[in-house]
């Protein structure tokens, strides 16, 4: 979401669980986004607010993982917080792919969880790739985790970033790795 002329806020979240309870938590998270997105100018304050709101209403073992932050387009700066989400990938103009690590507890697990802001500088031509844990927390037949490095390998084999990212091709390779019919 555009916050002002130079700032863009984002939230990528994944509610754990299935069925009605997970759907209700997802709807609640969406309403919290609408209510508090203005706080994204301070990603730590935003993550704390969402966490405390979710922790107050979630009484089962549900929680949400996520990444939230703000991109300052003028300064080409990413300021973000992870809430149990996987690292983001900084894809540099020269083709290098660097994980942007950011530690943090999932949203809704405990009241007053601490969150830490991570910053990353970007240059002209750089990209930021966000993905959920479903893209990296898959296992092959031997029980080996794909992980971020495995995703980078799949992206490189698909010719990214020299070629445009084809999500369906990446998804197909993740499914082949996991030997599953769906993620």
Short mmCIF file of C-alpha atoms in Angstrom, two decimals:
data_model
loop_
_atom_site.label_atom_id
_atom_site.label_comp_id
_atom_site.label_asym_id
_atom_site.label_seq_id
_atom_site.Cartn_x
_atom_site.Cartn_y
_atom_site.Cartn_z
CA UNK A 1 0.00 0.00 0.00
CA UNK A 2 1.24 3.47 -0.85
CA UNK A 3 1.72 5.37 2.40
CA UNK A 4 2.84 8.66 0.82
CA UNK A 5 4.77 9.82 -2.25
CA UNK A 6 7.95 7.92 -1.38
CA UNK A 7 6.88 5.16 1.04
CA UNK A 8 5.20 1.83 0.32
CA UNK A 9 4.09 -0.48 3.11
CA UNK A 10 3.67 -4.24 2.88
CA UNK A 11 2.50 -7.15 4.97
CA UNK A 12 2.98 -10.74 3.83
CA UNK A 13 1.35 -13.04 6.36
CA UNK A 14 0.53 -16.72 6.60
CA UNK A 15 -1.99 -17.88 9.20
CA UNK A 16 -1.20 -21.33 10.52
CA UNK A 17 -3.94 -23.92 10.43
CA UNK A 18 -6.86 -24.77 8.20
CA UNK A 19 -10.62 -24.52 8.23
CA UNK A 20 -12.94 -22.01 9.82
CA UNK A 21 -10.59 -20.94 12.64
CA UNK A 22 -7.76 -20.10 10.22
CA UNK A 23 -10.18 -18.27 7.92
CA UNK A 24 -11.44 -16.16 10.83
CA UNK A 25 -7.89 -15.34 11.93
CA UNK A 26 -7.06 -14.36 8.35
CA UNK A 27 -10.06 -12.02 8.23
CA UNK A 28 -9.03 -10.52 11.57
CA UNK A 29 -5.46 -10.00 10.32
CA UNK A 30 -6.82 -8.27 7.22
CA UNK A 31 -8.91 -5.90 9.35
CA UNK A 32 -5.87 -5.17 11.54
CA UNK A 33 -3.90 -4.31 8.38
CA UNK A 34 -6.61 -1.85 7.36
CA UNK A 35 -6.76 -0.34 10.85
CA UNK A 36 -3.02 -0.01 11.54
CA UNK A 37 -1.17 0.22 8.21
CA UNK A 38 -0.37 3.88 8.96
CA UNK A 39 1.95 2.57 11.71
CA UNK A 40 4.19 1.00 9.06
CA UNK A 41 6.38 4.10 9.11
CA UNK A 42 7.70 2.29 12.21
CA UNK A 43 7.71 -1.44 11.33
CA UNK A 44 8.50 -2.47 14.93
CA UNK A 45 5.48 -0.54 16.28
CA UNK A 46 3.29 -2.07 13.56
CA UNK A 47 4.42 -5.63 14.33
CA UNK A 48 3.96 -5.10 18.08
CA UNK A 49 0.46 -3.72 17.56
CA UNK A 50 -0.61 -6.63 15.34
CA UNK A 51 0.99 -9.15 17.69
CA UNK A 52 -0.72 -7.76 20.79
CA UNK A 53 -4.10 -7.52 19.08
CA UNK A 54 -3.85 -11.11 17.82
CA UNK A 55 -2.53 -12.44 21.15
CA UNK A 56 -5.55 -10.91 22.90
CA UNK A 57 -8.13 -12.65 20.70
CA UNK A 58 -6.40 -15.89 19.70
CA UNK A 59 -7.02 -18.39 22.47
CA UNK A 60 -6.11 -21.58 20.64
CA UNK A 61 -2.70 -22.54 19.26
CA UNK A 62 -3.10 -20.42 16.11
CA UNK A 63 -0.57 -17.83 15.08
CA UNK A 64 0.56 -16.03 11.94
CA UNK A 65 4.00 -15.75 10.44
CA UNK A 66 4.77 -12.69 8.46
CA UNK A 67 6.98 -9.98 7.09
CA UNK A 68 6.05 -6.34 7.32
CA UNK A 69 7.84 -3.21 6.41
CA UNK A 70 8.18 -0.04 4.49
CA UNK A 71 10.11 0.72 1.34
CA UNK A 72 11.48 4.26 1.07
CA UNK A 73 11.64 4.69 -2.71
CA UNK A 74 13.58 7.96 -2.58
CA UNK A 75 16.36 6.57 -0.35
CA UNK A 76 16.04 3.02 -1.84
CA UNK A 77 15.88 1.66 1.69
CA UNK A 78 13.91 -1.30 3.05
CA UNK A 79 13.00 -1.24 6.75
CA UNK A 80 11.28 -4.42 7.85
CA UNK A 81 10.35 -6.78 10.66
CA UNK A 82 9.92 -10.52 10.48
CA UNK A 83 7.39 -12.32 12.61
CA UNK A 84 8.57 -15.88 12.09
CA UNK A 85 8.62 -15.51 8.33
CA UNK A 86 11.37 -16.76 6.02
CA UNK A 87 14.11 -14.38 4.88
CA UNK A 88 13.42 -12.12 1.94
CA UNK A 89 15.73 -12.18 -1.06
CA UNK A 90 17.55 -9.09 -2.23
CA UNK A 91 18.08 -9.75 -5.93
CA UNK A 92 20.84 -7.44 -7.09
CA UNK A 93 21.08 -5.93 -10.57
CA UNK A 94 24.17 -8.08 -11.23
CA UNK A 95 22.18 -11.28 -10.50
CA UNK A 96 23.43 -11.90 -6.97
CA UNK A 97 20.75 -13.14 -4.56
CA UNK A 98 21.22 -12.35 -0.87
CA UNK A 99 18.90 -13.48 1.92
CA UNK A 100 17.73 -10.58 4.09
CA UNK A 101 17.43 -12.20 7.51
CA UNK A 102 15.22 -10.69 10.19
CA UNK A 103 14.51 -12.59 13.42
CA UNK A 104 11.19 -12.43 15.26
CA UNK A 105 8.43 -14.48 16.87
CA UNK A 106 5.22 -15.27 14.95
CA UNK A 107 2.29 -12.90 15.48
CA UNK A 108 -0.18 -13.81 18.23
CA UNK A 109 1.98 -16.28 20.14
CA UNK A 110 2.71 -14.14 23.21
CA UNK A 111 1.84 -10.63 24.41
CA UNK A 112 4.51 -7.97 24.18
CA UNK A 113 6.90 -9.95 22.00
CA UNK A 114 10.03 -8.06 21.00
CA UNK A 115 10.61 -7.30 17.34
CA UNK A 116 13.73 -6.00 15.68
CA UNK A 117 13.99 -3.80 12.61
CA UNK A 118 16.20 -4.92 9.75
CA UNK A 119 17.36 -2.50 7.07
CA UNK A 120 18.62 -3.20 3.57
CA UNK A 121 19.89 -0.77 0.98
CA UNK A 122 18.92 -1.19 -2.66
CA UNK A 123 20.38 0.26 -5.85
CA UNK A 124 18.87 0.91 -9.26
CA UNK A 125 17.88 -2.40 -10.85
CA UNK A 126 17.76 -4.35 -7.58
CA UNK A 127 14.63 -6.29 -6.64
CA UNK A 128 13.07 -7.63 -3.46
CA UNK A 129 11.53 -11.10 -3.56
CA UNK A 130 9.04 -11.98 -0.81
CA UNK A 131 7.69 -15.49 -0.31
CA UNK A 132 5.93 -17.46 2.38
CA UNK A 133 7.45 -20.34 4.31
CA UNK A 134 5.55 -22.70 1.99
CA UNK A 135 8.19 -21.97 -0.65
CA UNK A 136 11.13 -23.14 1.47
CA UNK A 137 9.81 -25.44 4.21
CA UNK A 138 9.24 -28.44 1.97
CA UNK A 139 11.10 -31.75 2.25
CA UNK A 140 12.22 -34.22 -0.36
CA UNK A 141 11.82 -38.01 -0.09
CA UNK A 142 14.95 -38.22 2.13
CA UNK A 143 13.59 -35.59 4.51
CA UNK A 144 15.99 -32.87 3.29
CA UNK A 145 14.58 -29.35 3.67
CA UNK A 146 14.61 -27.22 0.50
CA UNK A 147 15.45 -24.05 2.42
CA UNK A 148 16.35 -20.64 1.08
CA UNK A 149 19.46 -21.92 -0.71
CA UNK A 150 17.33 -24.55 -2.48
CA UNK A 151 14.88 -21.87 -3.59
CA UNK A 152 17.79 -19.77 -4.89
CA UNK A 153 19.00 -22.82 -6.85
CA UNK A 154 15.51 -23.28 -8.37
CA UNK A 155 15.36 -19.59 -9.28
CA UNK A 156 18.78 -19.75 -10.93
CA UNK A 157 17.85 -22.91 -12.87
CA UNK A 158 14.78 -21.02 -14.12
CA UNK A 159 17.12 -18.30 -15.43
CA UNK A 160 16.07 -15.69 -12.86
CA UNK A 161 16.83 -12.80 -12.65
CA UNK A 162 18.07 -12.58 -16.26
CA UNK A 163 14.66 -13.92 -17.34
CA UNK A 164 11.34 -12.74 -15.97
CA UNK A 165 10.18 -14.73 -12.94
CA UNK A 166 7.63 -17.37 -13.89
CA UNK A 167 5.90 -18.26 -10.61
CA UNK A 168 4.23 -21.35 -12.11
CA UNK A 169 7.62 -22.78 -13.18
CA UNK A 170 9.10 -22.17 -9.72
CA UNK A 171 6.03 -23.72 -8.09
CA UNK A 172 6.36 -26.76 -10.35
CA UNK A 173 10.01 -27.25 -9.34
CA UNK A 174 9.12 -26.96 -5.63
CA UNK A 175 6.41 -29.57 -6.13
CA UNK A 176 8.87 -31.87 -7.94
CA UNK A 177 11.35 -31.43 -5.09
CA UNK A 178 8.71 -32.30 -2.50
CA UNK A 179 7.13 -35.07 -4.60
CA UNK A 180 3.69 -33.67 -3.75
CA UNK A 181 0.73 -32.80 -5.92
CA UNK A 182 0.09 -29.47 -4.19
CA UNK A 183 1.77 -27.09 -1.80
#
